[in-house]
Amino acid sequence: GQPYLWARLDRKPNKEAEKRFKRFLYSLEDCKEFVWNVEEDFKPVPDTWIPAKDIEFSNGNPLPDENGHMPGWVPVEKNSKQYCWHSSVVNYEAEVALVLKHHADPGLLEISPVPLSEILEQTLELIGTNINANPYGLGSKKQPVHLLVPHGAFEIKNPPALKQNDILSWFEGCSEGKVEGIVWHCHDGCLIKLHRHHLGLRWPLAETYLNSQPVVIAFNRTKYDCDFEPKSLFHHFSKLDGQRFDRLQDIKFD
């Protein structure tokens, strides 16, 4: 009954099963004909793990996808060591998460605590100091900074035509194209992702589109009936309430 942040955890086959699956794939046979022993072929996962919604079941057991993985989720517990960076952006006492989004003013970003009740059933990207080589330059080793970005929060204003040359030109020739990739949201609910690497383009970049915009901190601490721990990101950001920075990487807590 309490809103919770969950981290993605794909259940993968053990070494022996993976070898067997790869031999089958290399034989150019249809991978749909491959037979898994779900109870013995896969690595153990925590008891709290749940499979993703679209996973198929057989005899009560979740079935792997065409890549031999079972996408799923585990709850991010407070003070979790394995998911410490996920844990740093959520506060269960106040039931809020630290989120990066558009500000009401055009061309301005905002970092603010968002009630978990407002992002139920959404997927979000964790960015920051210790995630994917930190392409946005957030924080430092001494003071790591992490944030959640709701998927679909940053809509492309002038998307390229669906032709390879046009997409390449967009990625390489305009400031809006200095992003990791594009996800098309189709009318039938399908999502199609294109990463720069799919086109042989470099990532991360020295300058990114997300880091080219100013950002304001909006954190009204009086709204929350709890004391944020002194070393927490929530405490640090609350002290910056109302401050504006030229870029994400300019945010400092000192």
mmCIF file of C-alpha atoms in Angstrom:
data_model
loop_
_atom_site.group_PDB
_atom_site.id
_atom_site.type_symbol
_atom_site.label_atom_id
_atom_site.label_comp_id
_atom_site.label_asym_id
_atom_site.label_seq_id
_atom_site.Cartn_x
_atom_site.Cartn_y
_atom_site.Cartn_z
ATOM 1 C CA GLY A 1 0.000 0.000 0.000
ATOM 2 C CA GLN A 2 3.021 2.313 -0.037
ATOM 3 C CA PRO A 3 4.468 3.794 -3.264
ATOM 4 C CA TYR A 4 7.951 2.400 -3.861
ATOM 5 C CA LEU A 5 10.837 2.788 -6.258
ATOM 6 C CA TRP A 6 11.817 -0.413 -8.047
ATOM 7 C CA ALA A 7 15.081 -1.109 -9.867
ATOM 8 C CA ARG A 8 15.297 -3.196 -13.023
ATOM 9 C CA LEU A 9 16.870 -6.610 -12.555
ATOM 10 C CA ASP A 10 16.916 -9.027 -15.479
ATOM 11 C CA ARG A 11 17.057 -12.670 -14.490
ATOM 12 C CA LYS A 12 19.737 -14.208 -16.704
ATOM 13 C CA PRO A 13 20.741 -17.792 -17.470
ATOM 14 C CA ASN A 14 23.638 -19.408 -15.658
ATOM 15 C CA LYS A 15 26.880 -20.115 -17.535
ATOM 16 C CA GLU A 16 26.004 -23.618 -18.666
ATOM 17 C CA ALA A 17 22.546 -22.661 -19.907
ATOM 18 C CA GLU A 18 23.921 -19.571 -21.653
ATOM 19 C CA LYS A 19 26.516 -21.667 -23.494
ATOM 20 C CA ARG A 20 23.815 -24.076 -24.606
ATOM 21 C CA PHE A 21 21.590 -21.195 -25.766
ATOM 22 C CA LYS A 22 24.427 -19.539 -27.727
ATOM 23 C CA ARG A 23 25.319 -22.815 -29.451
ATOM 24 C CA PHE A 24 21.688 -23.084 -30.461
ATOM 25 C CA LEU A 25 21.662 -19.507 -31.825
ATOM 26 C CA TYR A 26 24.894 -20.010 -33.757
ATOM 27 C CA SER A 27 23.346 -23.047 -35.410
ATOM 28 C CA LEU A 28 20.983 -20.562 -37.173
ATOM 29 C CA GLU A 29 17.924 -22.354 -35.835
ATOM 30 C CA ASP A 30 14.789 -20.556 -34.663
ATOM 31 C CA CYS A 31 15.410 -19.507 -31.056
ATOM 32 C CA LYS A 32 11.680 -19.956 -30.356
ATOM 33 C CA GLU A 33 12.260 -23.693 -30.554
ATOM 34 C CA PHE A 34 14.864 -23.604 -27.792
ATOM 35 C CA VAL A 35 13.598 -25.296 -24.624
ATOM 36 C CA TRP A 36 14.539 -23.795 -21.269
ATOM 37 C CA ASN A 37 14.468 -25.536 -17.918
ATOM 38 C CA VAL A 38 13.293 -22.452 -16.060
ATOM 39 C CA GLU A 39 13.872 -23.907 -12.594
ATOM 40 C CA GLU A 40 17.483 -24.945 -13.263
ATOM 41 C CA ASP A 41 18.823 -22.760 -16.094
ATOM 42 C CA PHE A 42 18.590 -19.332 -14.448
ATOM 43 C CA LYS A 43 20.544 -17.500 -11.790
ATOM 44 C CA PRO A 44 18.771 -16.983 -8.468
ATOM 45 C CA VAL A 45 17.123 -13.641 -7.764
ATOM 46 C CA PRO A 46 15.932 -12.083 -4.488
ATOM 47 C CA ASP A 47 12.598 -13.269 -3.118
ATOM 48 C CA THR A 48 11.261 -9.762 -3.712
ATOM 49 C CA TRP A 49 11.911 -9.965 -7.485
ATOM 50 C CA ILE A 50 8.840 -9.738 -9.707
ATOM 51 C CA PRO A 51 8.758 -10.284 -13.482
ATOM 52 C CA ALA A 52 7.858 -7.433 -15.833
ATOM 53 C CA LYS A 53 4.212 -7.163 -16.849
ATOM 54 C CA ASP A 54 4.469 -8.589 -20.377
ATOM 55 C CA ILE A 55 6.423 -11.691 -19.400
ATOM 56 C CA GLU A 56 4.699 -14.925 -20.415
ATOM 57 C CA PHE A 57 4.203 -17.794 -17.960
ATOM 58 C CA SER A 58 4.145 -21.565 -18.247
ATOM 59 C CA ASN A 59 3.079 -23.804 -15.349
ATOM 60 C CA GLY A 60 3.395 -20.844 -13.014
ATOM 61 C CA ASN A 61 6.963 -20.028 -14.078
ATOM 62 C CA PRO A 62 7.972 -16.874 -15.984
ATOM 63 C CA LEU A 63 9.422 -17.551 -19.439
ATOM 64 C CA PRO A 64 12.523 -15.842 -20.892
ATOM 65 C CA ASP A 65 12.303 -13.529 -23.887
ATOM 66 C CA GLU A 66 13.984 -14.127 -27.259
ATOM 67 C CA ASN A 67 17.317 -12.998 -25.762
ATOM 68 C CA GLY A 68 17.163 -15.518 -22.958
ATOM 69 C CA HIS A 69 16.457 -12.913 -20.264
ATOM 70 C CA MET A 70 13.563 -12.380 -17.888
ATOM 71 C CA PRO A 71 13.119 -8.629 -17.361
ATOM 72 C CA GLY A 72 11.919 -7.848 -13.867
ATOM 73 C CA TRP A 73 12.060 -5.555 -10.859
ATOM 74 C CA VAL A 74 13.241 -5.473 -7.248
ATOM 75 C CA PRO A 75 12.185 -2.897 -4.640
ATOM 76 C CA VAL A 76 14.834 -0.316 -3.723
ATOM 77 C CA GLU A 77 15.128 -0.598 0.042
ATOM 78 C CA LYS A 78 16.308 2.293 2.184
ATOM 79 C CA ASN A 79 20.107 2.210 2.675
ATOM 80 C CA SER A 80 20.469 -0.571 0.088
ATOM 81 C CA LYS A 81 24.136 -1.225 -0.738
ATOM 82 C CA GLN A 82 23.520 -2.776 -4.145
ATOM 83 C CA TYR A 83 21.139 0.017 -5.173
ATOM 84 C CA CYS A 84 22.622 2.836 -3.108
ATOM 85 C CA TRP A 85 22.412 5.399 -5.922
ATOM 86 C CA HIS A 86 18.764 4.548 -6.554
ATOM 87 C CA SER A 87 18.135 4.784 -2.816
ATOM 88 C CA SER A 88 19.715 8.238 -2.648
ATOM 89 C CA VAL A 89 16.998 9.788 -4.857
ATOM 90 C CA VAL A 90 13.983 8.544 -2.919
ATOM 91 C CA ASN A 91 12.714 9.311 0.582
ATOM 92 C CA TYR A 92 10.022 6.948 1.809
ATOM 93 C CA GLU A 93 9.212 8.936 4.945
ATOM 94 C CA ALA A 94 8.267 12.004 2.885
ATOM 95 C CA GLU A 95 7.185 9.771 -0.043
ATOM 96 C CA VAL A 96 9.065 11.871 -2.604
ATOM 97 C CA ALA A 97 11.714 11.378 -5.297
ATOM 98 C CA LEU A 98 14.290 13.827 -6.667
ATOM 99 C CA VAL A 99 13.305 14.457 -10.281
ATOM 100 C CA LEU A 100 14.793 16.447 -13.157
ATOM 101 C CA LYS A 101 12.145 17.896 -15.473
ATOM 102 C CA HIS A 102 11.170 20.961 -17.496
ATOM 103 C CA HIS A 103 10.396 24.131 -15.570
ATOM 104 C CA ALA A 104 7.279 26.113 -16.423
ATOM 105 C CA ASP A 105 9.506 28.715 -18.105
ATOM 106 C CA PRO A 106 10.701 27.595 -21.578
ATOM 107 C CA GLY A 107 14.386 26.730 -21.841
ATOM 108 C CA LEU A 108 14.759 26.139 -18.110
ATOM 109 C CA LEU A 109 15.178 22.847 -16.240
ATOM 110 C CA GLU A 110 14.007 22.163 -12.704
ATOM 111 C CA ILE A 111 15.146 19.809 -9.950
ATOM 112 C CA SER A 112 12.470 19.238 -7.342
ATOM 113 C CA PRO A 113 11.015 16.586 -5.024
ATOM 114 C CA VAL A 114 8.030 14.930 -6.689
ATOM 115 C CA PRO A 115 5.467 12.899 -4.710
ATOM 116 C CA LEU A 116 5.823 9.192 -5.448
ATOM 117 C CA SER A 117 2.050 9.091 -5.887
ATOM 118 C CA GLU A 118 2.445 11.269 -9.000
ATOM 119 C CA ILE A 119 4.840 8.882 -10.742
ATOM 120 C CA LEU A 120 3.151 5.560 -10.034
ATOM 121 C CA GLU A 121 3.534 2.976 -12.819
ATOM 122 C CA GLN A 122 6.069 5.190 -14.610
ATOM 123 C CA THR A 123 9.566 4.207 -15.664
ATOM 124 C CA LEU A 124 12.385 6.651 -15.019
ATOM 125 C CA GLU A 125 16.063 6.905 -15.888
ATOM 126 C CA LEU A 126 18.641 7.256 -13.120
ATOM 127 C CA ILE A 127 21.417 9.687 -14.072
ATOM 128 C CA GLY A 128 24.343 11.015 -12.089
ATOM 129 C CA THR A 129 27.893 10.707 -10.858
ATOM 130 C CA ASN A 130 28.120 6.919 -10.792
ATOM 131 C CA ILE A 131 25.807 6.035 -13.679
ATOM 132 C CA ASN A 132 26.951 5.254 -17.249
ATOM 133 C CA ALA A 133 30.152 7.347 -17.094
ATOM 134 C CA ASN A 134 28.169 10.414 -15.969
ATOM 135 C CA PRO A 135 27.735 12.102 -19.377
ATOM 136 C CA TYR A 136 26.061 15.143 -17.768
ATOM 137 C CA GLY A 137 28.882 15.877 -15.323
ATOM 138 C CA LEU A 138 26.719 15.714 -12.217
ATOM 139 C CA GLY A 139 28.424 15.945 -8.824
ATOM 140 C CA SER A 140 31.828 14.542 -7.913
ATOM 141 C CA LYS A 141 33.414 11.539 -6.242
ATOM 142 C CA LYS A 142 33.391 13.448 -2.944
ATOM 143 C CA GLN A 143 29.775 14.567 -3.357
ATOM 144 C CA PRO A 144 27.856 12.278 -5.734
ATOM 145 C CA VAL A 145 24.661 13.664 -7.249
ATOM 146 C CA HIS A 146 21.940 11.503 -8.764
ATOM 147 C CA LEU A 147 18.501 12.302 -10.167
ATOM 148 C CA LEU A 148 15.549 10.554 -11.769
ATOM 149 C CA VAL A 149 14.326 11.567 -15.232
ATOM 150 C CA PRO A 150 10.848 10.338 -16.239
ATOM 151 C CA HIS A 151 10.900 8.613 -19.617
ATOM 152 C CA GLY A 152 9.205 10.837 -22.169
ATOM 153 C CA ALA A 153 9.749 13.999 -20.110
ATOM 154 C CA PHE A 154 11.991 15.560 -22.761
ATOM 155 C CA GLU A 155 10.115 15.693 -26.036
ATOM 156 C CA ILE A 156 12.008 16.437 -29.244
ATOM 157 C CA LYS A 157 10.591 19.636 -30.734
ATOM 158 C CA ASN A 158 11.891 19.175 -34.276
ATOM 159 C CA PRO A 159 12.372 15.438 -34.874
ATOM 160 C CA PRO A 160 14.183 14.340 -38.029
ATOM 161 C CA ALA A 161 12.483 12.559 -40.901
ATOM 162 C CA LEU A 162 12.585 8.759 -40.699
ATOM 163 C CA LYS A 163 15.498 8.414 -43.092
ATOM 164 C CA GLN A 164 19.014 7.418 -42.075
ATOM 165 C CA ASN A 165 20.740 10.450 -43.593
ATOM 166 C CA ASP A 166 18.246 12.851 -42.016
ATOM 167 C CA ILE A 167 18.647 11.202 -38.608
ATOM 168 C CA LEU A 168 22.447 11.290 -38.900
ATOM 169 C CA SER A 169 22.346 14.961 -39.860
ATOM 170 C CA TRP A 170 20.084 15.698 -36.917
ATOM 171 C CA PHE A 171 22.387 13.974 -34.418
ATOM 172 C CA GLU A 172 25.501 15.652 -35.808
ATOM 173 C CA GLY A 173 24.239 19.019 -36.983
ATOM 174 C CA CYS A 174 21.997 20.590 -34.343
ATOM 175 C CA SER A 175 22.147 21.260 -30.603
ATOM 176 C CA GLU A 176 18.934 19.307 -29.972
ATOM 177 C CA GLY A 177 20.646 16.242 -31.464
ATOM 178 C CA LYS A 178 23.351 16.176 -28.773
ATOM 179 C CA VAL A 179 21.508 13.437 -26.920
ATOM 180 C CA GLU A 180 22.069 9.752 -26.252
ATOM 181 C CA GLY A 181 19.254 8.670 -28.518
ATOM 182 C CA ILE A 182 15.603 8.923 -29.519
ATOM 183 C CA VAL A 183 12.600 6.893 -28.407
ATOM 184 C CA TRP A 184 9.603 7.048 -30.732
ATOM 185 C CA HIS A 185 6.250 6.666 -28.932
ATOM 186 C CA CYS A 186 3.963 5.028 -31.474
ATOM 187 C CA HIS A 187 0.168 5.319 -31.609
ATOM 188 C CA ASP A 188 -0.242 1.612 -30.855
ATOM 189 C CA GLY A 189 1.762 1.943 -27.624
ATOM 190 C CA CYS A 190 5.007 0.526 -29.023
ATOM 191 C CA LEU A 191 8.304 2.208 -28.156
ATOM 192 C CA ILE A 192 11.172 2.177 -30.654
ATOM 193 C CA LYS A 193 14.617 3.174 -29.369
ATOM 194 C CA LEU A 194 17.507 4.414 -31.467
ATOM 195 C CA HIS A 195 20.865 4.926 -29.747
ATOM 196 C CA ARG A 196 23.745 6.906 -31.244
ATOM 197 C CA HIS A 197 25.779 3.688 -31.184
ATOM 198 C CA HIS A 198 23.302 2.107 -33.619
ATOM 199 C CA LEU A 199 24.492 4.665 -36.175
ATOM 200 C CA GLY A 200 28.178 4.421 -35.309
ATOM 201 C CA LEU A 201 28.129 7.768 -33.501
ATOM 202 C CA ARG A 202 30.075 8.570 -30.351
ATOM 203 C CA TRP A 203 28.588 8.799 -26.869
ATOM 204 C CA PRO A 204 29.108 10.396 -24.413
ATOM 205 C CA LEU A 205 29.780 13.841 -25.858
ATOM 206 C CA ALA A 206 31.822 16.658 -24.357
ATOM 207 C CA GLU A 207 28.730 18.886 -24.502
ATOM 208 C CA THR A 208 25.183 17.515 -24.312
ATOM 209 C CA TYR A 209 21.839 19.126 -25.053
ATOM 210 C CA LEU A 210 20.661 18.473 -21.496
ATOM 211 C CA ASN A 211 23.690 20.312 -20.142
ATOM 212 C CA SER A 212 23.187 23.344 -22.384
ATOM 213 C CA GLN A 213 20.203 24.621 -20.407
ATOM 214 C CA PRO A 214 20.034 26.483 -17.076
ATOM 215 C CA VAL A 215 18.490 24.696 -14.095
ATOM 216 C CA VAL A 216 16.650 25.957 -11.014
ATOM 217 C CA ILE A 217 16.203 24.161 -7.685
ATOM 218 C CA ALA A 218 12.609 24.183 -6.400
ATOM 219 C CA PHE A 219 12.512 22.611 -2.929
ATOM 220 C CA ASN A 220 10.077 24.028 -0.373
ATOM 221 C CA ARG A 221 11.200 22.159 2.731
ATOM 222 C CA THR A 222 8.281 23.421 4.840
ATOM 223 C CA LYS A 223 5.945 21.139 2.872
ATOM 224 C CA TYR A 224 7.462 18.005 4.379
ATOM 225 C CA ASP A 225 6.778 16.763 7.878
ATOM 226 C CA CYS A 226 10.083 14.965 8.315
ATOM 227 C CA ASP A 227 13.738 15.706 8.937
ATOM 228 C CA PHE A 228 15.971 14.896 5.996
ATOM 229 C CA GLU A 229 19.258 13.274 7.003
ATOM 230 C CA PRO A 230 22.113 15.850 6.973
ATOM 231 C CA LYS A 231 24.183 13.921 4.417
ATOM 232 C CA SER A 232 21.261 13.139 2.101
ATOM 233 C CA LEU A 233 20.695 14.682 -1.315
ATOM 234 C CA PHE A 234 17.320 15.907 -0.095
ATOM 235 C CA HIS A 235 18.986 17.938 2.665
ATOM 236 C CA HIS A 236 21.580 19.383 0.285
ATOM 237 C CA PHE A 237 19.061 20.321 -2.403
ATOM 238 C CA SER A 238 16.699 21.844 0.154
ATOM 239 C CA LYS A 239 19.450 24.302 1.094
ATOM 240 C CA LEU A 240 19.674 25.365 -2.580
ATOM 241 C CA ASP A 241 15.966 26.171 -2.883
ATOM 242 C CA GLY A 242 15.425 28.950 -5.409
ATOM 243 C CA GLN A 243 19.002 28.959 -6.692
ATOM 244 C CA ARG A 244 19.682 28.874 -10.421
ATOM 245 C CA PHE A 245 22.693 27.381 -12.202
ATOM 246 C CA ASP A 246 23.843 27.790 -15.792
ATOM 247 C CA ARG A 247 24.300 24.031 -16.255
ATOM 248 C CA LEU A 248 23.679 20.788 -14.389
ATOM 249 C CA GLN A 249 27.400 20.289 -13.842
ATOM 250 C CA ASP A 250 27.616 23.699 -12.108
ATOM 251 C CA ILE A 251 25.498 22.494 -9.162
ATOM 252 C CA LYS A 252 27.636 22.554 -6.007
ATOM 253 C CA PHE A 253 26.584 22.008 -2.412
ATOM 254 C CA ASP A 254 29.508 23.829 -0.786
#
